[in-house]
């Protein structure tokens, strides 16, 4: 059993922020937003300050300051800064307001936590342990969560893990991809509609908010939500009730919202493309997932976990060795999602390591080191690559659709009998992998 003796720590230099009125705000490891918006942590009544202007947080070296796409900029000693670390006392200028930053003279110890996994998400690096410690505290609360990070960092996996660790775990987990829904249908998808409410509304439909009643609604790519729909969503979440299109009555809803985005919503808010009141309603807790290139020490653990999930646990040492030799300088632009694809293919070919070279390096338009010719004929390599793609595609499809063939057909754009044929061909477990 885990013990508190295993808790890890890291050290930061906290500090304070002092406003012209003399109010002092402590600067800690969690980001502190300065701006004109009522939802900001430090609210400034200055017309030259943007709604969300800049962000401050404590780091090991001092106080990190990041401009959030403000209109008039953030300045330190007459130098406009996008992102900087302040190591000594300094004056920050935002709009017409002068703020005094005073870093602490001593470093403060911050608990990282001792867990190296949370649900299906794994990692032992300090950044991931810090994320896990926050997730463990937040999961049991009703707070809304905004998960930030690059594409492929595992934002949906975090959302599912929060749901499964929460008191709502027995309720539904409903996913809405805001980036893929047609704008004309977005309101219907969220709020539902009555029969005959518009052309094509042939039957009454529950919206995602009602479907998630008693559970969790995951809004993926929140930054893509149409601007005219944002106040309606805010009202529904604030009043905890929803009305279908064409309806006259309101239905009560009990929904926890978790959202994710790869967009910089601060810039979107300052540009008027995203409402700050909706942002602060959903982002009660903000969790930023680091890109894989910033936690490469987690690779061995991730490789072992992926191999286990694809029922090839024995292959982990072979795959790890291949990645260390062939992809040592790779920065993983596709993050964990890219790693999952590479490891899944490599694990399938691990009994013949040269086969990994034949398929993966050819697929990446590379050649094995110290070799100028592929080890197999082009036609054979192409056939292997296609088969591996199909196998991994339908394994992942089955996992996402939880074995529901109709849902797999919908997501893949194929007929159900074709989906079933591929499942039989590759022995894919319809319960998901």
Tab-separated table of C-alpha atoms in Angstrom:
chain	number	residue	atom	x	y	z
A	1	UNK	CA	0.000	0.000	0.000
A	2	UNK	CA	1.176	3.531	-0.756
A	3	UNK	CA	2.367	5.474	2.280
A	4	UNK	CA	2.810	9.168	2.958
A	5	UNK	CA	6.540	8.478	3.232
A	6	UNK	CA	6.547	8.208	-0.546
A	7	UNK	CA	5.275	11.757	-1.054
A	8	UNK	CA	7.638	13.711	-3.302
A	9	UNK	CA	8.224	17.449	-3.230
A	10	UNK	CA	9.599	20.221	-5.377
A	11	UNK	CA	10.566	23.732	-4.443
A	12	UNK	CA	9.270	27.094	-5.652
A	13	UNK	CA	10.010	30.695	-4.908
A	14	UNK	CA	6.602	32.124	-4.109
A	15	UNK	CA	5.980	35.806	-3.659
A	16	UNK	CA	3.378	38.545	-3.568
A	17	UNK	CA	1.637	40.936	-5.936
A	18	UNK	CA	0.701	44.391	-4.598
A	19	UNK	CA	-1.876	46.586	-6.360
A	20	UNK	CA	-1.989	50.433	-6.253
A	21	UNK	CA	-4.705	50.213	-3.571
A	22	UNK	CA	-2.278	48.359	-1.315
A	23	UNK	CA	-4.032	44.977	-1.616
A	24	UNK	CA	-1.531	42.128	-1.417
A	25	UNK	CA	-2.107	38.832	-3.249
A	26	UNK	CA	0.053	35.750	-2.597
A	27	UNK	CA	1.605	34.180	-5.692
A	28	UNK	CA	1.616	30.402	-5.496
A	29	UNK	CA	2.108	27.414	-7.799
A	30	UNK	CA	-1.436	27.724	-9.202
A	31	UNK	CA	-1.771	30.351	-11.992
A	32	UNK	CA	-3.209	33.711	-10.880
A	33	UNK	CA	-5.051	35.646	-13.607
A	34	UNK	CA	-4.920	39.446	-13.658
A	35	UNK	CA	-7.522	41.289	-15.715
A	36	UNK	CA	-10.637	43.438	-15.929
A	37	UNK	CA	-13.048	40.488	-16.005
A	38	UNK	CA	-15.023	39.829	-12.829
A	39	UNK	CA	-13.832	36.239	-12.899
A	40	UNK	CA	-10.137	37.134	-12.740
A	41	UNK	CA	-8.204	36.398	-9.553
A	42	UNK	CA	-6.999	40.016	-9.451
A	43	UNK	CA	-9.652	42.360	-10.844
A	44	UNK	CA	-8.416	45.770	-12.045
A	45	UNK	CA	-10.774	48.638	-12.843
A	46	UNK	CA	-8.691	49.966	-15.701
A	47	UNK	CA	-10.178	50.394	-19.186
A	48	UNK	CA	-6.741	49.828	-20.713
A	49	UNK	CA	-6.513	46.365	-19.136
A	50	UNK	CA	-7.878	43.382	-21.096
A	51	UNK	CA	-10.514	41.045	-19.679
A	52	UNK	CA	-7.818	38.471	-18.968
A	53	UNK	CA	-4.539	40.325	-19.238
A	54	UNK	CA	-1.709	38.279	-17.768
A	55	UNK	CA	-0.981	35.307	-15.545
A	56	UNK	CA	1.463	34.893	-12.681
A	57	UNK	CA	2.623	31.737	-10.923
A	58	UNK	CA	5.486	30.654	-8.704
A	59	UNK	CA	8.248	28.496	-10.197
A	60	UNK	CA	11.607	27.278	-8.918
A	61	UNK	CA	13.494	30.278	-10.304
A	62	UNK	CA	11.073	33.022	-9.221
A	63	UNK	CA	7.763	34.399	-10.536
A	64	UNK	CA	6.705	33.384	-14.052
A	65	UNK	CA	4.712	36.072	-15.882
A	66	UNK	CA	2.828	35.310	-19.091
A	67	UNK	CA	0.853	37.770	-21.189
A	68	UNK	CA	-2.511	36.272	-22.182
A	69	UNK	CA	-2.861	37.944	-25.558
A	70	UNK	CA	-3.756	41.310	-24.053
A	71	UNK	CA	-4.499	44.267	-26.299
A	72	UNK	CA	-2.082	46.747	-24.723
A	73	UNK	CA	0.602	44.371	-23.536
A	74	UNK	CA	2.377	43.527	-20.292
A	75	UNK	CA	5.528	45.481	-19.445
A	76	UNK	CA	8.388	45.099	-16.981
A	77	UNK	CA	10.910	47.963	-16.795
A	78	UNK	CA	9.575	49.369	-20.099
A	79	UNK	CA	10.174	46.039	-21.827
A	80	UNK	CA	7.105	44.342	-23.302
A	81	UNK	CA	7.096	40.697	-22.325
A	82	UNK	CA	5.277	37.674	-23.672
A	83	UNK	CA	6.649	35.305	-21.072
A	84	UNK	CA	9.389	35.843	-18.520
A	85	UNK	CA	10.618	34.785	-15.078
A	86	UNK	CA	11.171	37.561	-12.552
A	87	UNK	CA	13.846	36.669	-10.006
A	88	UNK	CA	13.944	39.906	-7.988
A	89	UNK	CA	11.611	42.707	-6.999
A	90	UNK	CA	10.061	44.369	-10.041
A	91	UNK	CA	7.238	46.592	-11.214
A	92	UNK	CA	4.772	45.213	-13.723
A	93	UNK	CA	2.731	47.589	-15.893
A	94	UNK	CA	-0.607	46.473	-17.320
A	95	UNK	CA	-2.645	49.170	-19.023
A	96	UNK	CA	-2.313	52.247	-16.793
A	97	UNK	CA	-1.862	50.161	-13.644
A	98	UNK	CA	1.431	49.499	-11.892
A	99	UNK	CA	1.785	46.290	-9.917
A	100	UNK	CA	4.661	45.425	-7.577
A	101	UNK	CA	6.029	41.888	-7.627
A	102	UNK	CA	8.058	40.713	-4.651
A	103	UNK	CA	9.530	37.193	-4.890
A	104	UNK	CA	10.027	35.327	-1.642
A	105	UNK	CA	13.524	35.192	-0.251
A	106	UNK	CA	13.176	31.512	0.619
A	107	UNK	CA	12.020	28.576	-1.429
A	108	UNK	CA	8.790	26.925	-0.423
A	109	UNK	CA	8.207	23.182	-0.542
A	110	UNK	CA	5.249	22.027	-2.629
A	111	UNK	CA	3.861	18.501	-2.411
A	112	UNK	CA	3.992	16.629	-5.718
A	113	UNK	CA	2.067	13.603	-4.547
A	114	UNK	CA	3.156	9.988	-4.615
A	115	UNK	CA	0.892	8.445	-7.265
A	116	UNK	CA	2.362	7.548	-10.639
A	117	UNK	CA	-1.033	6.964	-12.232
A	118	UNK	CA	-4.591	8.216	-12.166
A	119	UNK	CA	-7.121	5.986	-13.841
A	120	UNK	CA	-5.703	5.048	-17.232
A	121	UNK	CA	-3.154	7.901	-17.206
A	122	UNK	CA	0.397	6.984	-16.118
A	123	UNK	CA	3.597	8.879	-15.493
A	124	UNK	CA	6.217	9.206	-12.746
A	125	UNK	CA	7.781	12.508	-13.835
A	126	UNK	CA	7.418	15.463	-11.436
A	127	UNK	CA	5.017	17.253	-13.789
A	128	UNK	CA	2.690	14.269	-14.007
A	129	UNK	CA	2.850	13.556	-10.269
A	130	UNK	CA	1.778	17.151	-9.690
A	131	UNK	CA	-1.140	16.680	-12.122
A	132	UNK	CA	-2.174	13.462	-10.369
A	133	UNK	CA	-2.116	15.105	-6.946
A	134	UNK	CA	-4.504	17.802	-8.213
A	135	UNK	CA	-6.766	15.251	-9.932
A	136	UNK	CA	-7.015	13.173	-6.748
A	137	UNK	CA	-8.252	16.218	-4.833
A	138	UNK	CA	-10.599	17.498	-7.536
A	139	UNK	CA	-12.268	14.235	-8.590
A	140	UNK	CA	-14.395	13.918	-5.453
A	141	UNK	CA	-15.690	17.503	-5.705
A	142	UNK	CA	-18.501	18.898	-7.912
A	143	UNK	CA	-16.157	21.502	-9.425
A	144	UNK	CA	-16.048	22.046	-13.171
A	145	UNK	CA	-12.658	21.314	-14.730
A	146	UNK	CA	-10.907	22.669	-17.813
A	147	UNK	CA	-8.164	20.387	-19.158
A	148	UNK	CA	-5.578	22.154	-21.316
A	149	UNK	CA	-2.883	20.683	-23.511
A	150	UNK	CA	-1.667	19.975	-27.001
A	151	UNK	CA	-3.421	17.511	-29.275
A	152	UNK	CA	-2.736	13.945	-28.205
A	153	UNK	CA	-1.716	14.642	-24.598
A	154	UNK	CA	-4.627	12.604	-23.204
A	155	UNK	CA	-7.248	15.202	-22.298
A	156	UNK	CA	-10.234	12.891	-22.839
A	157	UNK	CA	-8.503	10.161	-20.832
A	158	UNK	CA	-8.125	12.599	-17.929
A	159	UNK	CA	-11.797	13.564	-18.192
A	160	UNK	CA	-12.874	9.906	-18.073
A	161	UNK	CA	-10.544	9.239	-15.148
A	162	UNK	CA	-12.016	12.156	-13.181
A	163	UNK	CA	-15.528	10.849	-13.856
A	164	UNK	CA	-14.634	7.301	-12.828
A	165	UNK	CA	-13.032	8.523	-9.579
A	166	UNK	CA	-15.977	10.778	-8.716
A	167	UNK	CA	-19.253	10.117	-6.866
A	168	UNK	CA	-20.896	10.289	-10.325
A	169	UNK	CA	-19.067	7.209	-11.598
A	170	UNK	CA	-22.318	5.223	-11.926
A	171	UNK	CA	-23.901	7.989	-13.995
A	172	UNK	CA	-23.442	8.626	-17.724
A	173	UNK	CA	-20.298	10.059	-19.284
A	174	UNK	CA	-21.448	12.014	-22.348
A	175	UNK	CA	-18.969	13.362	-24.896
A	176	UNK	CA	-19.640	16.324	-27.195
A	177	UNK	CA	-16.911	17.217	-29.692
A	178	UNK	CA	-17.512	20.938	-30.190
A	179	UNK	CA	-15.102	20.966	-33.117
A	180	UNK	CA	-17.035	18.480	-35.230
A	181	UNK	CA	-20.697	19.383	-34.712
A	182	UNK	CA	-22.317	21.418	-37.517
A	183	UNK	CA	-23.102	24.938	-36.325
A	184	UNK	CA	-26.738	24.592	-37.420
A	185	UNK	CA	-27.181	21.526	-35.204
A	186	UNK	CA	-25.074	22.606	-32.222
A	187	UNK	CA	-28.019	23.914	-30.174
A	188	UNK	CA	-30.051	20.771	-30.811
A	189	UNK	CA	-27.131	18.514	-29.873
A	190	UNK	CA	-26.620	20.338	-26.555
A	191	UNK	CA	-30.187	21.155	-25.560
A	192	UNK	CA	-32.342	18.755	-27.580
A	193	UNK	CA	-35.477	19.533	-29.606
A	194	UNK	CA	-39.166	18.763	-29.835
A	195	UNK	CA	-40.694	16.928	-32.755
A	196	UNK	CA	-41.368	19.384	-35.586
A	197	UNK	CA	-39.192	22.132	-34.066
A	198	UNK	CA	-37.408	22.538	-37.399
A	199	UNK	CA	-37.101	20.837	-40.754
A	200	UNK	CA	-35.858	17.299	-40.229
A	201	UNK	CA	-36.870	17.147	-36.547
A	202	UNK	CA	-38.966	14.014	-37.002
A	203	UNK	CA	-38.911	12.979	-33.374
A	204	UNK	CA	-38.243	14.388	-29.941
A	205	UNK	CA	-34.563	14.300	-28.987
A	206	UNK	CA	-32.813	14.675	-25.659
A	207	UNK	CA	-29.792	16.932	-25.770
A	208	UNK	CA	-26.378	16.116	-24.326
A	209	UNK	CA	-27.063	18.121	-21.158
A	210	UNK	CA	-30.154	16.044	-20.387
A	211	UNK	CA	-28.416	12.800	-21.358
A	212	UNK	CA	-25.632	13.569	-18.875
A	213	UNK	CA	-28.094	14.098	-15.986
A	214	UNK	CA	-26.619	12.535	-12.862
A	215	UNK	CA	-23.232	12.148	-14.549
A	216	UNK	CA	-20.575	14.089	-16.435
A	217	UNK	CA	-20.677	16.084	-19.671
A	218	UNK	CA	-17.314	16.257	-21.446
A	219	UNK	CA	-17.057	19.175	-23.877
A	220	UNK	CA	-14.076	18.410	-26.090
A	221	UNK	CA	-12.492	21.328	-27.999
A	222	UNK	CA	-14.521	23.864	-26.046
A	223	UNK	CA	-12.867	26.718	-27.935
A	224	UNK	CA	-14.755	25.696	-31.080
A	225	UNK	CA	-18.191	26.236	-29.501
A	226	UNK	CA	-20.149	28.822	-31.575
A	227	UNK	CA	-20.160	32.233	-29.877
A	228	UNK	CA	-23.948	32.635	-30.129
A	229	UNK	CA	-24.433	29.373	-28.233
A	230	UNK	CA	-22.132	30.240	-25.350
A	231	UNK	CA	-24.563	32.443	-23.335
A	232	UNK	CA	-27.260	29.742	-23.630
A	233	UNK	CA	-24.871	27.129	-22.278
A	234	UNK	CA	-23.815	29.457	-19.465
A	235	UNK	CA	-27.445	30.058	-18.516
A	236	UNK	CA	-28.229	26.330	-18.529
A	237	UNK	CA	-25.243	25.547	-16.295
A	238	UNK	CA	-25.932	28.437	-13.924
A	239	UNK	CA	-29.664	27.754	-13.569
A	240	UNK	CA	-29.264	23.965	-13.747
A	241	UNK	CA	-32.134	23.623	-16.182
A	242	UNK	CA	-32.558	23.228	-19.929
A	243	UNK	CA	-35.301	23.820	-22.478
A	244	UNK	CA	-35.465	21.926	-25.769
A	245	UNK	CA	-35.743	23.792	-29.068
A	246	UNK	CA	-39.433	24.228	-29.728
A	247	UNK	CA	-40.310	23.383	-26.134
A	248	UNK	CA	-42.054	25.491	-23.504
A	249	UNK	CA	-41.017	23.785	-20.268
A	250	UNK	CA	-37.658	23.622	-18.523
A	251	UNK	CA	-36.179	20.331	-17.312
A	252	UNK	CA	-33.887	20.261	-14.285
A	253	UNK	CA	-30.373	18.930	-14.882
A	254	UNK	CA	-27.672	17.744	-12.517
A	255	UNK	CA	-24.489	17.723	-14.564
A	256	UNK	CA	-20.813	18.095	-13.869
A	257	UNK	CA	-18.910	19.691	-16.756
A	258	UNK	CA	-15.379	18.797	-17.760
A	259	UNK	CA	-14.041	20.567	-20.833
A	260	UNK	CA	-10.856	20.370	-22.863
A	261	UNK	CA	-9.192	22.552	-25.443
A	262	UNK	CA	-5.929	22.933	-27.299
A	263	UNK	CA	-6.729	26.590	-28.065
A	264	UNK	CA	-5.446	29.512	-26.015
A	265	UNK	CA	-8.808	30.634	-24.635
A	266	UNK	CA	-7.250	33.742	-23.096
A	267	UNK	CA	-6.454	35.042	-26.570
A	268	UNK	CA	-9.900	33.974	-27.773
A	269	UNK	CA	-11.564	35.908	-24.947
A	270	UNK	CA	-9.585	39.082	-25.574
A	271	UNK	CA	-10.457	38.804	-29.270
A	272	UNK	CA	-14.171	38.487	-28.437
A	273	UNK	CA	-14.457	34.929	-29.754
A	274	UNK	CA	-15.068	33.327	-26.372
A	275	UNK	CA	-17.054	34.629	-23.423
A	276	UNK	CA	-15.063	35.202	-20.261
A	277	UNK	CA	-18.083	34.488	-18.016
A	278	UNK	CA	-18.455	31.010	-19.555
A	279	UNK	CA	-14.706	30.443	-19.243
A	280	UNK	CA	-14.644	31.207	-15.530
A	281	UNK	CA	-17.821	29.155	-14.974
A	282	UNK	CA	-16.231	26.065	-16.550
A	283	UNK	CA	-12.601	26.649	-15.554
A	284	UNK	CA	-13.133	26.477	-11.812
A	285	UNK	CA	-10.110	24.202	-11.851
A	286	UNK	CA	-7.549	24.325	-14.657
A	287	UNK	CA	-5.263	21.391	-15.348
A	288	UNK	CA	-2.546	21.639	-17.994
A	289	UNK	CA	-1.125	18.406	-19.372
A	290	UNK	CA	2.530	18.620	-20.391
A	291	UNK	CA	3.537	17.530	-23.908
A	292	UNK	CA	5.360	14.205	-24.126
A	293	UNK	CA	8.637	15.930	-25.077
A	294	UNK	CA	8.636	17.536	-21.611
A	295	UNK	CA	8.329	14.215	-19.785
A	296	UNK	CA	10.469	11.784	-21.743
A	297	UNK	CA	11.445	10.054	-18.487
A	298	UNK	CA	7.924	8.588	-18.563
A	299	UNK	CA	8.569	6.710	-21.832
A	300	UNK	CA	9.512	3.318	-20.273
A	301	UNK	CA	6.424	3.365	-18.052
A	302	UNK	CA	4.162	4.434	-20.907
A	303	UNK	CA	5.549	1.766	-23.237
A	304	UNK	CA	4.975	-0.951	-20.628
A	305	UNK	CA	1.416	0.280	-20.012
A	306	UNK	CA	0.551	0.420	-23.726
A	307	UNK	CA	1.959	-3.049	-24.369
A	308	UNK	CA	-0.146	-4.399	-21.514
A	309	UNK	CA	-3.300	-2.753	-22.867
A	310	UNK	CA	-2.793	-4.326	-26.307
A	311	UNK	CA	-2.192	-7.722	-24.660
A	312	UNK	CA	1.509	-7.765	-25.546
A	313	UNK	CA	3.058	-7.114	-22.125
A	314	UNK	CA	5.982	-9.438	-22.876
A	315	UNK	CA	7.021	-7.174	-25.779
A	316	UNK	CA	7.716	-4.069	-23.666
A	317	UNK	CA	11.534	-4.572	-23.377
A	318	UNK	CA	11.879	-5.163	-27.134
A	319	UNK	CA	9.768	-2.122	-28.006
A	320	UNK	CA	11.571	0.081	-25.507
A	321	UNK	CA	14.925	-0.935	-26.927
A	322	UNK	CA	13.745	-0.253	-30.487
A	323	UNK	CA	12.431	3.218	-29.592
A	324	UNK	CA	15.645	4.085	-27.734
A	325	UNK	CA	17.725	3.093	-30.774
A	326	UNK	CA	15.580	4.385	-33.620
A	327	UNK	CA	13.682	7.354	-32.129
A	328	UNK	CA	16.052	8.751	-29.520
A	329	UNK	CA	15.906	12.264	-31.011
A	330	UNK	CA	12.206	12.219	-31.861
A	331	UNK	CA	10.212	14.979	-30.107
A	332	UNK	CA	6.811	13.251	-30.407
A	333	UNK	CA	4.719	16.047	-31.964
A	334	UNK	CA	1.646	13.800	-31.696
A	335	UNK	CA	2.339	13.282	-27.981
A	336	UNK	CA	0.970	10.198	-26.184
A	337	UNK	CA	-1.466	9.432	-29.016
A	338	UNK	CA	1.469	9.099	-31.427
A	339	UNK	CA	3.343	6.945	-28.927
A	340	UNK	CA	0.316	4.638	-28.569
A	341	UNK	CA	0.222	4.112	-32.339
A	342	UNK	CA	3.956	3.432	-32.606
A	343	UNK	CA	4.080	1.091	-29.605
A	344	UNK	CA	0.948	-0.814	-30.686
A	345	UNK	CA	2.488	-1.583	-34.079
A	346	UNK	CA	5.934	-2.327	-32.656
A	347	UNK	CA	4.507	-4.686	-30.007
A	348	UNK	CA	2.684	-6.649	-32.694
A	349	UNK	CA	5.986	-7.151	-34.550
A	350	UNK	CA	8.191	-7.636	-31.484
A	351	UNK	CA	8.835	-11.357	-32.143
A	352	UNK	CA	10.818	-10.290	-35.216
A	353	UNK	CA	12.432	-6.928	-34.320
A	354	UNK	CA	13.614	-6.455	-37.915
A	355	UNK	CA	9.930	-6.369	-38.859
A	356	UNK	CA	9.525	-3.222	-36.769
A	357	UNK	CA	12.135	-1.556	-38.969
A	358	UNK	CA	10.468	-2.825	-42.131
A	359	UNK	CA	7.057	-1.412	-41.256
A	360	UNK	CA	7.508	1.560	-38.948
A	361	UNK	CA	10.557	3.126	-40.549
A	362	UNK	CA	9.059	2.721	-44.027
A	363	UNK	CA	5.818	4.247	-42.781
A	364	UNK	CA	7.837	7.196	-41.409
A	365	UNK	CA	9.660	7.573	-44.751
A	366	UNK	CA	12.944	6.571	-43.125
A	367	UNK	CA	15.501	3.836	-43.647
A	368	UNK	CA	16.991	1.639	-40.918
A	369	UNK	CA	20.389	2.768	-39.725
A	370	UNK	CA	23.345	1.259	-41.616
A	371	UNK	CA	21.053	-0.041	-44.335
A	372	UNK	CA	20.162	1.328	-47.745
A	373	UNK	CA	17.553	-1.265	-48.718
A	374	UNK	CA	14.381	-2.407	-46.960
A	375	UNK	CA	14.639	-5.947	-45.620
A	376	UNK	CA	11.494	-7.060	-47.463
A	377	UNK	CA	9.977	-6.405	-50.855
A	378	UNK	CA	7.896	-3.238	-51.207
A	379	UNK	CA	4.684	-5.183	-51.795
A	380	UNK	CA	5.208	-7.242	-48.632
A	381	UNK	CA	6.038	-4.169	-46.526
A	382	UNK	CA	3.002	-2.353	-47.900
A	383	UNK	CA	0.730	-5.312	-47.125
A	384	UNK	CA	2.106	-5.534	-43.572
A	385	UNK	CA	1.639	-1.807	-43.028
A	386	UNK	CA	-1.968	-1.948	-44.258
A	387	UNK	CA	-2.778	-4.945	-42.097
A	388	UNK	CA	-1.260	-3.296	-39.035
A	389	UNK	CA	-3.137	-0.090	-39.711
A	390	UNK	CA	-6.430	-1.971	-40.047
A	391	UNK	CA	-5.809	-4.041	-36.912
A	392	UNK	CA	-4.946	-1.005	-34.772
A	393	UNK	CA	-7.720	1.103	-36.286
A	394	UNK	CA	-10.434	-1.408	-35.412
A	395	UNK	CA	-8.980	-2.151	-31.981
A	396	UNK	CA	-9.058	1.568	-31.169
A	397	UNK	CA	-12.482	1.973	-32.787
A	398	UNK	CA	-13.874	-0.855	-30.662
A	399	UNK	CA	-12.405	0.697	-27.531
A	400	UNK	CA	-13.899	4.129	-28.257
A	401	UNK	CA	-17.314	2.693	-29.115
A	402	UNK	CA	-17.225	0.261	-26.171
A	403	UNK	CA	-17.902	-2.660	-28.524
A	404	UNK	CA	-21.097	-1.161	-29.985
A	405	UNK	CA	-21.039	-2.156	-33.678
A	406	UNK	CA	-23.615	0.464	-34.675
A	407	UNK	CA	-21.515	3.184	-33.056
A	408	UNK	CA	-18.377	1.813	-34.745
A	409	UNK	CA	-20.170	1.962	-38.094
A	410	UNK	CA	-21.212	5.552	-37.442
A	411	UNK	CA	-17.718	6.689	-36.441
A	412	UNK	CA	-15.975	4.903	-39.325
A	413	UNK	CA	-18.561	5.771	-41.996
A	414	UNK	CA	-18.866	2.080	-42.929
A	415	UNK	CA	-21.743	-0.356	-43.113
A	416	UNK	CA	-22.158	-2.573	-40.049
A	417	UNK	CA	-21.539	-5.809	-41.948
A	418	UNK	CA	-18.196	-4.410	-43.182
A	419	UNK	CA	-17.248	-3.483	-39.611
A	420	UNK	CA	-18.138	-6.980	-38.413
A	421	UNK	CA	-16.006	-8.495	-41.189
A	422	UNK	CA	-12.934	-6.546	-40.049
A	423	UNK	CA	-13.589	-7.443	-36.406
A	424	UNK	CA	-13.654	-11.146	-37.367
A	425	UNK	CA	-10.626	-10.795	-39.627
A	426	UNK	CA	-8.407	-9.391	-36.859
A	427	UNK	CA	-10.051	-11.093	-33.894
A	428	UNK	CA	-10.949	-7.786	-32.284
A	429	UNK	CA	-12.771	-8.156	-28.988
A	430	UNK	CA	-15.996	-6.194	-29.343
A	431	UNK	CA	-15.855	-5.389	-25.653
A	432	UNK	CA	-12.929	-3.103	-26.494
A	433	UNK	CA	-9.243	-3.306	-25.665
